[in-house]
Structure formats: structure tokens, C-alpha cells
PDB file of C-alpha atoms in Angstrom:
ATOM      1  CA  MET A  13     -38.491 104.937 -77.269  1.00 75.00           C
ATOM      2  CA  ASP A  14     -38.805 108.715 -77.492  1.00 94.00           C
ATOM      3  CA  LEU A  15     -39.901 109.834 -80.953  1.00 98.00           C
ATOM      4  CA  ARG A  16     -38.698 113.149 -82.340  1.00 98.00           C
ATOM      5  CA  LEU A  17     -39.470 114.772 -85.711  1.00 98.00           C
ATOM      6  CA  THR A  18     -37.574 117.951 -86.553  1.00 98.00           C
ATOM      7  CA  GLY A  19     -38.215 120.123 -89.588  1.00 98.00           C
ATOM      8  CA  VAL A  20     -34.944 121.690 -90.672  1.00 98.00           C
ATOM      9  CA  GLY A  21     -34.784 124.666 -93.016  1.00 98.00           C
ATOM     10  CA  VAL A  22     -31.770 124.248 -95.310  1.00 98.00           C
ATOM     11  CA  GLY A  23     -32.035 127.563 -97.136  1.00 97.00           C
ATOM     12  CA  PRO A  24     -32.677 128.328-100.805  1.00 95.00           C
ATOM     13  CA  GLY A  25     -29.838 126.265-102.276  1.00 93.00           C
ATOM     14  CA  ASP A  26     -26.441 127.553-101.173  1.00 95.00           C
ATOM     15  CA  PRO A  27     -25.098 124.920 -98.732  1.00 96.00           C
ATOM     16  CA  GLU A  28     -23.214 127.639 -96.841  1.00 96.00           C
ATOM     17  CA  LEU A  29     -26.542 129.153 -95.800  1.00 97.00           C
ATOM     18  CA  VAL A  30     -27.572 126.257 -93.544  1.00 98.00           C
ATOM     19  CA  THR A  31     -27.388 127.361 -89.901  1.00 98.00           C
ATOM     20  CA  VAL A  32     -25.110 125.656 -87.400  1.00 98.00           C
ATOM     21  CA  LYS A  33     -28.202 124.532 -85.477  1.00 98.00           C
ATOM     22  CA  GLY A  34     -29.637 123.104 -88.689  1.00 98.00           C
ATOM     23  CA  VAL A  35     -26.473 121.126 -89.447  1.00 98.00           C
ATOM     24  CA  ASN A  36     -26.394 119.775 -85.887  1.00 98.00           C
ATOM     25  CA  ALA A  37     -30.046 118.682 -86.153  1.00 98.00           C
ATOM     26  CA  LEU A  38     -29.402 116.909 -89.450  1.00 98.00           C
ATOM     27  CA  ARG A  39     -26.370 115.078 -88.105  1.00 98.00           C
ATOM     28  CA  ALA A  40     -28.060 114.102 -84.838  1.00 98.00           C
ATOM     29  CA  ALA A  41     -31.102 112.503 -86.488  1.00 98.00           C
ATOM     30  CA  GLY A  42     -31.297 108.768 -87.035  1.00 97.00           C
ATOM     31  CA  ALA A  43     -32.545 109.402 -90.571  1.00 98.00           C
ATOM     32  CA  VAL A  44     -32.896 112.494 -92.737  1.00 98.00           C
ATOM     33  CA  VAL A  45     -35.978 112.649 -94.952  1.00 97.00           C
ATOM     34  CA  VAL A  46     -35.931 114.699 -98.142  1.00 96.00           C
ATOM     35  CA  PRO A  47     -39.121 115.346-100.136  1.00 92.00           C
ATOM     36  CA  VAL A  48     -39.168 114.421-103.833  1.00 88.00           C
ATOM     37  CA  LEU A  49     -41.737 114.332-106.602  1.00 82.00           C
ATOM     38  CA  ASP A  50     -40.567 110.886-107.648  1.00 73.00           C
ATOM     39  CA  THR A  51     -37.907 108.485-106.400  1.00 64.00           C
ATOM     40  CA  GLY A  52     -34.607 108.708-108.211  1.00 68.00           C
ATOM     41  CA  GLU A  53     -34.437 112.481-108.528  1.00 76.00           C
ATOM     42  CA  THR A  54     -32.175 114.647-106.384  1.00 84.00           C
ATOM     43  CA  GLY A  55     -34.071 117.714-105.240  1.00 88.00           C
ATOM     44  CA  ARG A  56     -32.626 120.984-103.985  1.00 92.00           C
ATOM     45  CA  ALA A  57     -33.068 120.043-100.318  1.00 94.00           C
ATOM     46  CA  GLU A  58     -31.269 116.733-100.796  1.00 95.00           C
ATOM     47  CA  ALA A  59     -28.429 118.345-102.753  1.00 95.00           C
ATOM     48  CA  THR A  60     -27.877 120.701 -99.813  1.00 97.00           C
ATOM     49  CA  VAL A  61     -28.144 117.985 -97.166  1.00 98.00           C
ATOM     50  CA  ARG A  62     -25.529 115.853 -98.947  1.00 97.00           C
ATOM     51  CA  HIS A  63     -22.898 118.435 -97.980  1.00 97.00           C
ATOM     52  CA  TYR A  64     -23.411 117.517 -94.310  1.00 98.00           C
ATOM     53  CA  VAL A  65     -24.900 114.010 -94.087  1.00 97.00           C
ATOM     54  CA  ALA A  66     -23.775 110.693 -95.554  1.00 96.00           C
ATOM     55  CA  ALA A  67     -25.922 109.498 -98.443  1.00 95.00           C
ATOM     56  CA  ASP A  68     -26.857 106.245 -96.691  1.00 95.00           C
ATOM     57  CA  ARG A  69     -28.666 108.218 -93.954  1.00 96.00           C
ATOM     58  CA  ILE A  70     -30.810 110.176 -96.408  1.00 97.00           C
ATOM     59  CA  VAL A  71     -34.255 108.795 -97.248  1.00 96.00           C
ATOM     60  CA  GLN A  72     -36.280 110.073-100.196  1.00 94.00           C
ATOM     61  CA  VAL A  73     -40.007 110.241 -99.533  1.00 93.00           C
ATOM     62  CA  VAL A  74     -42.440 111.022-102.336  1.00 89.00           C
ATOM     63  CA  PHE A  75     -44.766 113.960-101.705  1.00 83.00           C
ATOM     64  CA  ALA A  76     -47.415 115.452-103.992  1.00 68.00           C
ATOM     65  CA  LEU A  77     -45.441 118.682-104.099  1.00 56.00           C
ATOM     66  CA  ASN A  78     -47.264 120.186-107.073  1.00 59.00           C
ATOM     67  CA  GLU A  79     -50.692 118.557-106.866  1.00 54.00           C
ATOM     68  CA  ARG A  80     -53.399 121.199-106.441  1.00 59.00           C
ATOM     69  CA  SER A  81     -56.304 120.150-108.638  1.00 63.00           C
ATOM     70  CA  ASP A  82     -56.906 116.572-107.436  1.00 69.00           C
ATOM     71  CA  ARG A  83     -57.577 116.808-103.695  1.00 76.00           C
ATOM     72  CA  ALA A  84     -58.116 113.062-103.257  1.00 79.00           C
ATOM     73  CA  ARG A  85     -54.789 112.251-104.902  1.00 78.00           C
ATOM     74  CA  ARG A  86     -53.035 114.902-102.807  1.00 76.00           C
ATOM     75  CA  GLU A  87     -54.532 113.613 -99.553  1.00 83.00           C
ATOM     76  CA  ALA A  88     -53.615 110.032-100.434  1.00 85.00           C
ATOM     77  CA  ALA A  89     -50.038 111.087-101.187  1.00 83.00           C
ATOM     78  CA  TRP A  90     -49.772 112.966 -97.881  1.00 87.00           C
ATOM     79  CA  ASP A  91     -51.132 109.938 -96.015  1.00 91.00           C
ATOM     80  CA  ALA A  92     -48.610 107.634 -97.697  1.00 92.00           C
ATOM     81  CA  ALA A  93     -45.731 110.019 -96.988  1.00 93.00           C
ATOM     82  CA  GLY A  94     -46.814 110.388 -93.373  1.00 95.00           C
ATOM     83  CA  ALA A  95     -47.017 106.624 -92.938  1.00 96.00           C
ATOM     84  CA  ARG A  96     -43.480 106.249 -94.325  1.00 97.00           C
ATOM     85  CA  VAL A  97     -42.082 108.900 -91.975  1.00 97.00           C
ATOM     86  CA  ALA A  98     -43.953 107.331 -89.033  1.00 98.00           C
ATOM     87  CA  GLU A  99     -42.286 104.014 -89.899  1.00 97.00           C
ATOM     88  CA  LEU A 100     -38.872 105.726 -89.915  1.00 98.00           C
ATOM     89  CA  LEU A 101     -39.610 107.313 -86.549  1.00 98.00           C
ATOM     90  CA  ARG A 102     -40.509 103.947 -85.024  1.00 97.00           C
ATOM     91  CA  THR A 103     -37.265 102.485 -86.419  1.00 97.00           C
ATOM     92  CA  HIS A 104     -34.810 105.305 -85.690  1.00 97.00           C
ATOM     93  CA  GLY A 105     -36.452 107.293 -82.915  1.00 97.00           C
ATOM     94  CA  SER A 106     -35.426 110.626 -84.415  1.00 98.00           C
ATOM     95  CA  VAL A 107     -36.013 111.901 -87.942  1.00 98.00           C
ATOM     96  CA  ALA A 108     -35.084 115.233 -89.506  1.00 98.00           C
ATOM     97  CA  PHE A 109     -37.133 116.520 -92.420  1.00 98.00           C
ATOM     98  CA  ALA A 110     -35.056 118.790 -94.661  1.00 98.00           C
ATOM     99  CA  THR A 111     -36.940 121.510 -96.484  1.00 97.00           C
ATOM    100  CA  ILE A 112     -35.721 124.359 -98.654  1.00 96.00           C
ATOM    101  CA  GLY A 113     -36.149 127.785 -97.099  1.00 97.00           C
ATOM    102  CA  ASP A 114     -37.865 127.700 -93.721  1.00 98.00           C
ATOM    103  CA  PRO A 115     -40.035 124.826 -92.416  1.00 98.00           C
ATOM    104  CA  ASN A 116     -42.802 127.243 -91.400  1.00 97.00           C
ATOM    105  CA  VAL A 117     -42.999 129.278 -94.618  1.00 96.00           C
ATOM    106  CA  TYR A 118     -44.957 127.530 -97.404  1.00 94.00           C
ATOM    107  CA  SER A 119     -43.297 124.240 -96.519  1.00 94.00           C
ATOM    108  CA  THR A 120     -44.381 120.632 -96.943  1.00 91.00           C
ATOM    109  CA  PHE A 121     -43.206 120.127 -93.367  1.00 95.00           C
ATOM    110  CA  THR A 122     -46.369 121.723 -91.969  1.00 95.00           C
ATOM    111  CA  TYR A 123     -48.534 119.059 -93.644  1.00 92.00           C
ATOM    112  CA  LEU A 124     -46.208 116.292 -92.506  1.00 95.00           C
ATOM    113  CA  ALA A 125     -46.186 117.604 -88.926  1.00 97.00           C
ATOM    114  CA  HIS A 126     -49.988 117.590 -88.902  1.00 95.00           C
ATOM    115  CA  THR A 127     -50.104 113.999 -90.179  1.00 95.00           C
ATOM    116  CA  ILE A 128     -47.484 112.712 -87.732  1.00 97.00           C
ATOM    117  CA  GLY A 129     -49.275 114.482 -84.900  1.00 97.00           C
ATOM    118  CA  GLU A 130     -52.333 112.354 -85.647  1.00 96.00           C
ATOM    119  CA  LEU A 131     -50.473 109.090 -86.315  1.00 97.00           C
ATOM    120  CA  LEU A 132     -48.030 109.381 -83.402  1.00 97.00           C
ATOM    121  CA  PRO A 133     -49.439 111.850 -80.867  1.00 97.00           C
ATOM    122  CA  GLN A 134     -46.631 110.986 -78.453  1.00 97.00           C
ATOM    123  CA  ALA A 135     -43.983 112.256 -80.882  1.00 98.00           C
ATOM    124  CA  ASP A 136     -42.156 115.499 -80.142  1.00 98.00           C
ATOM    125  CA  ILE A 137     -42.396 117.767 -83.202  1.00 98.00           C
ATOM    126  CA  SER A 138     -40.222 120.860 -83.581  1.00 98.00           C
ATOM    127  CA  SER A 139     -38.487 122.924 -86.239  1.00 98.00           C
ATOM    128  CA  VAL A 140     -35.220 124.715 -86.927  1.00 98.00           C
ATOM    129  CA  PRO A 141     -35.628 127.945 -88.903  1.00 98.00           C
ATOM    130  CA  GLY A 142     -33.895 128.403 -92.227  1.00 98.00           C
ATOM    131  CA  ILE A 143     -32.870 131.310 -94.437  1.00 98.00           C
ATOM    132  CA  THR A 144     -35.562 132.119 -96.976  1.00 98.00           C
ATOM    133  CA  ALA A 145     -35.247 132.885-100.669  1.00 97.00           C
ATOM    134  CA  MET A 146     -36.378 136.472-100.140  1.00 97.00           C
ATOM    135  CA  GLN A 147     -33.570 137.042 -97.629  1.00 98.00           C
ATOM    136  CA  ASP A 148     -30.989 135.505 -99.949  1.00 98.00           C
ATOM    137  CA  LEU A 149     -32.229 137.463-102.977  1.00 98.00           C
ATOM    138  CA  ALA A 150     -32.186 140.702-100.981  1.00 98.00           C
ATOM    139  CA  ALA A 151     -28.589 140.055 -99.935  1.00 97.00           C
ATOM    140  CA  ARG A 152     -27.432 139.089-103.434  1.00 97.00           C
ATOM    141  CA  SER A 153     -29.224 141.916-105.240  1.00 96.00           C
ATOM    142  CA  GLY A 154     -28.885 144.726-102.709  1.00 96.00           C
ATOM    143  CA  ALA A 155     -32.661 145.100-102.405  1.00 95.00           C
ATOM    144  CA  VAL A 156     -33.867 146.284 -98.989  1.00 95.00           C
ATOM    145  CA  LEU A 157     -36.845 144.282 -97.773  1.00 96.00           C
ATOM    146  CA  ALA A 158     -38.232 146.750 -95.238  1.00 95.00           C
ATOM    147  CA  GLU A 159     -37.438 150.116 -93.698  1.00 92.00           C
ATOM    148  CA  GLY A 160     -38.942 152.005 -90.785  1.00 89.00           C
ATOM    149  CA  THR A 161     -42.708 151.538 -90.668  1.00 91.00           C
ATOM    150  CA  GLU A 162     -43.040 149.768 -94.038  1.00 93.00           C
ATOM    151  CA  PRO A 163     -45.058 146.524 -94.092  1.00 95.00           C
ATOM    152  CA  LEU A 164     -43.645 143.465 -95.838  1.00 97.00           C
ATOM    153  CA  THR A 165     -46.083 141.300 -97.803  1.00 97.00           C
ATOM    154  CA  LEU A 166     -45.292 137.779 -99.043  1.00 97.00           C
ATOM    155  CA  VAL A 167     -47.514 136.386-101.790  1.00 96.00           C
ATOM    156  CA  PRO A 168     -47.424 132.953-103.455  1.00 94.00           C
ATOM    157  CA  VAL A 169     -48.431 133.670-107.051  1.00 92.00           C
ATOM    158  CA  THR A 170     -50.000 130.212-107.153  1.00 88.00           C
ATOM    159  CA  ALA A 171     -52.864 132.035-105.356  1.00 90.00           C
ATOM    160  CA  GLY A 172     -53.442 134.010-108.566  1.00 89.00           C
ATOM    161  CA  ALA A 173     -52.086 137.154-110.180  1.00 89.00           C
ATOM    162  CA  ALA A 174     -55.021 139.155-108.785  1.00 92.00           C
ATOM    163  CA  VAL A 175     -53.787 138.528-105.241  1.00 94.00           C
ATOM    164  CA  LEU A 176     -50.349 139.801-106.231  1.00 95.00           C
ATOM    165  CA  LYS A 177     -51.796 142.893-107.906  1.00 95.00           C
ATOM    166  CA  ALA A 178     -53.815 143.723-104.796  1.00 96.00           C
ATOM    167  CA  ALA A 179     -50.659 143.495-102.682  1.00 97.00           C
ATOM    168  CA  LEU A 180     -48.715 145.686-105.114  1.00 97.00           C
ATOM    169  CA  GLU A 181     -51.425 148.344-104.839  1.00 96.00           C
ATOM    170  CA  GLY A 182     -50.719 148.586-101.109  1.00 93.00           C
ATOM    171  CA  PRO A 183     -47.751 150.061 -99.228  1.00 91.00           C
ATOM    172  CA  GLY A 184     -44.397 148.503 -98.476  1.00 94.00           C
ATOM    173  CA  THR A 185     -42.350 145.817-100.145  1.00 97.00           C
ATOM    174  CA  VAL A 186     -44.070 142.910-101.889  1.00 98.00           C
ATOM    175  CA  VAL A 187     -42.317 139.572-102.285  1.00 98.00           C
ATOM    176  CA  ALA A 188     -43.706 137.017-104.731  1.00 96.00           C
ATOM    177  CA  TYR A 189     -42.875 133.305-104.626  1.00 95.00           C
ATOM    178  CA  LYS A 190     -43.449 130.483-107.126  1.00 90.00           C
ATOM    179  CA  PHE A 191     -44.254 132.685-110.099  1.00 88.00           C
ATOM    180  CA  GLY A 192     -42.107 131.236-112.892  1.00 87.00           C
ATOM    181  CA  ARG A 193     -45.079 129.852-114.832  1.00 86.00           C
ATOM    182  CA  LEU A 194     -46.980 133.132-114.483  1.00 89.00           C
ATOM    183  CA  ALA A 195     -44.171 135.530-115.351  1.00 91.00           C
ATOM    184  CA  ALA A 196     -46.278 137.390-117.927  1.00 91.00           C
ATOM    185  CA  GLU A 197     -49.047 137.992-115.390  1.00 92.00           C
ATOM    186  CA  VAL A 198     -46.501 139.162-112.807  1.00 94.00           C
ATOM    187  CA  ALA A 199     -44.955 141.579-115.298  1.00 94.00           C
ATOM    188  CA  ALA A 200     -48.409 142.944-116.109  1.00 94.00           C
ATOM    189  CA  ALA A 201     -49.248 143.427-112.417  1.00 95.00           C
ATOM    190  CA  LEU A 202     -45.983 145.297-111.844  1.00 96.00           C
ATOM    191  CA  ALA A 203     -46.618 147.566-114.838  1.00 96.00           C
ATOM    192  CA  ALA A 204     -50.244 148.243-113.853  1.00 96.00           C
ATOM    193  CA  THR A 205     -49.238 149.317-110.338  1.00 96.00           C
ATOM    194  CA  GLY A 206     -46.110 151.264-111.320  1.00 96.00           C
ATOM    195  CA  ARG A 207     -43.868 148.851-109.437  1.00 95.00           C
ATOM    196  CA  THR A 208     -41.542 147.628-112.197  1.00 96.00           C
ATOM    197  CA  GLU A 209     -38.754 150.105-111.507  1.00 93.00           C
ATOM    198  CA  GLY A 210     -36.549 148.918-108.661  1.00 93.00           C
ATOM    199  CA  ALA A 211     -38.053 145.430-108.580  1.00 97.00           C
ATOM    200  CA  VAL A 212     -35.786 142.417-108.975  1.00 97.00           C
ATOM    201  CA  TRP A 213     -36.288 138.706-109.526  1.00 96.00           C
ATOM    202  CA  GLY A 214     -34.005 135.742-108.982  1.00 96.00           C
ATOM    203  CA  SER A 215     -33.864 131.974-109.323  1.00 94.00           C
ATOM    204  CA  ALA A 216     -31.467 129.143-108.395  1.00 93.00           C
ATOM    205  CA  LEU A 217     -29.908 131.400-105.780  1.00 94.00           C
ATOM    206  CA  GLY A 218     -26.440 130.274-104.717  1.00 91.00           C
ATOM    207  CA  LEU A 219     -26.286 127.601-107.416  1.00 91.00           C
ATOM    208  CA  PRO A 220     -24.216 127.538-110.633  1.00 91.00           C
ATOM    209  CA  GLU A 221     -27.303 128.400-112.710  1.00 92.00           C
ATOM    210  CA  GLU A 222     -28.194 131.398-110.536  1.00 94.00           C
ATOM    211  CA  SER A 223     -29.985 134.227-112.338  1.00 93.00           C
ATOM    212  CA  ILE A 224     -30.699 137.662-110.855  1.00 95.00           C
ATOM    213  CA  ARG A 225     -32.158 140.388-113.068  1.00 94.00           C
ATOM    214  CA  PRO A 226     -34.242 143.568-112.956  1.00 95.00           C
ATOM    215  CA  ALA A 227     -37.966 142.808-113.064  1.00 94.00           C
ATOM    216  CA  ALA A 228     -38.139 144.731-116.353  1.00 91.00           C
ATOM    217  CA  ARG A 229     -36.469 141.652-117.884  1.00 88.00           C
ATOM    218  CA  LEU A 230     -39.041 139.173-116.594  1.00 85.00           C
ATOM    219  CA  LEU A 231     -40.058 138.183-120.109  1.00 78.00           C
ATOM    220  CA  ASP A 232     -36.590 137.487-121.498  1.00 73.00           C
ATOM    221  CA  GLY A 233     -37.346 133.773-121.415  1.00 71.00           C
ATOM    222  CA  PRO A 234     -39.056 131.001-119.437  1.00 75.00           C
ATOM    223  CA  LEU A 235     -38.469 131.193-115.693  1.00 87.00           C
ATOM    224  CA  PRO A 236     -38.036 128.376-113.174  1.00 89.00           C
ATOM    225  CA  TYR A 237     -41.052 127.602-111.010  1.00 86.00           C
ATOM    226  CA  LEU A 238     -39.166 128.560-107.834  1.00 87.00           C
ATOM    227  CA  SER A 239     -38.513 132.152-108.867  1.00 93.00           C
ATOM    228  CA  THR A 240     -38.626 134.978-106.329  1.00 96.00           C
ATOM    229  CA  LEU A 241     -39.573 138.617-106.866  1.00 97.00           C
ATOM    230  CA  ILE A 242     -38.871 141.601-104.627  1.00 98.00           C
ATOM    231  CA  ALA A 243     -40.777 144.806-105.405  1.00 97.00           C
ATOM    232  CA  PRO A 244     -39.763 147.571-102.945  1.00 96.00           C
ATOM    233  CA  PRO A 245     -41.818 150.741-102.560  1.00 93.00           C
ATOM    234  CA  ARG A 246     -40.551 154.134-103.702  1.00 85.00           C
ATOM    235  CA  ARG A 247     -38.289 155.563-101.001  1.00 80.00           C
ATOM    236  CA  ASP A 248     -37.270 159.196-100.540  1.00 75.00           C
ATOM    237  CA  GLY A 249     -33.826 159.525 -99.006  1.00 67.00           C
ATOM    238  CA  ARG A 250     -32.340 157.981 -95.887  1.00 67.00           C
ATOM    239  CA  GLY A 251     -34.858 157.160 -93.181  1.00 61.00           C
ATOM    240  CA  GLY A 252     -37.775 158.463 -95.184  1.00 56.00           C
ATOM    241  CA  LYS A 253     -40.108 155.764 -93.840  1.00 58.00           C
ATOM    242  CA  LEU A 254     -39.320 156.198 -90.140  1.00 53.00           C
TER     243      LEU A 254
END
């Protein structure tokens, strides 16, 4: 039996933002795996997938999605998740792994692909790109991600506020992911680098609880973990960065 694992990006939450190729990959797979912190919950990826795939074809697999301090526990969880997906591959032949955003941008799929590559080296592993949160936030807020010769820098704030501040001190647009728990530090970094004006943050994009606000209002209340920030550079007129 040919074995095929496909990582499918299902976007940041709005089910209309799944690509046609992504929907076809989900529907063609023998089973669709969705990552969860614990069985019983319905994560954002699963909620999106349910618009296109019957519930009885969706399999929740527990991943250590937020484990960073205990390496042994994280590795054990990845091994267990990989073993479960390998079992599904042997049973169904083809498995799609649904991930929010894009499977090659800060995605659990990269760790799973590595594990499956070792467990089942004969398996074909591929991915279908998905729309990212920064693209969706740019579209919903009117923020321009890059013009002309501007660089675009993406920073996970889980790497530390100092990394974000260093990026903000450079040229071009800076995008920050996963900063909800460090909103105060993000606000301070924006203020220290003169980047607050024109910056925007958003969470739950495309969902009923969607929130999009100027970065100056970062501290209005607690923010979801999966919050996204776009901090464009100062621009002077049309085509000023060509």
C-alpha cells in the first residue's frame, strides 16, 4: 500500500479561506488528523475542517502544542502523536493533517513530518499551503505588508520581547505572532522604537469573536494567545520605497 501524509493549511479560522486544493486534499484523504491539546476539545483547525469533511473521518491526535519547558515530555508527546499517525497511515493509506495557517510556517506539521519520515521512510510526505494570519489581518485591516524594496520580518514573540524589539529597530514591516500573553512587552517595544502609530493587532480573525484594533489599544484587556501584530514602517507617498 502506498502511504501518503499531506499537511494542509486551513487558514486562520475563516472556513472560506481554505484553498480549493486544500479542500480537495482533505476530502481525498482516508482520515483527517487535527491536533489538540487534549481529547474532547474542538480546536480551530478542526472547526474549519468540519465545514468540508464528515465528523466520522476526523481524528483528534494529542500534541504538546504549548510545552516548551519540559523537553522530555515534549519529545514523548511528539513520539506518541507520530506513532498514532503512523498507525492511521498503515490503516488508511492516506492521511491529511490539518493545521491553522500554513503547514510550513510555525506549524506542528513540520515536527510530525520529521517523525513520520523516520517511522515510515517509504511514506510520501507533502504539503498544501494555506493563508496565514498576517495575510488575513492585512486584508481585514487595510495594512500593507510590504512595498517596493521593504523587507518583511516575522517574529514569534515566544522567542522573547528582545527579539521583537531588535526587529522593530530594523527596516520594513514587522509581524509578530503568538504575543497575547506578552502584550505589555510588545506595547513597550513598539513605543521604544516609535512603531506604535500605524501598527495594528488582531485575533480570532474571521470568527464571531474577531477583534481588530490599533496597536495603541494593546493594553485594553487580556489578549488571546494567537494574536497577530502588523507594524508597517513609515512610508512617504505612493511608491516611496521603490
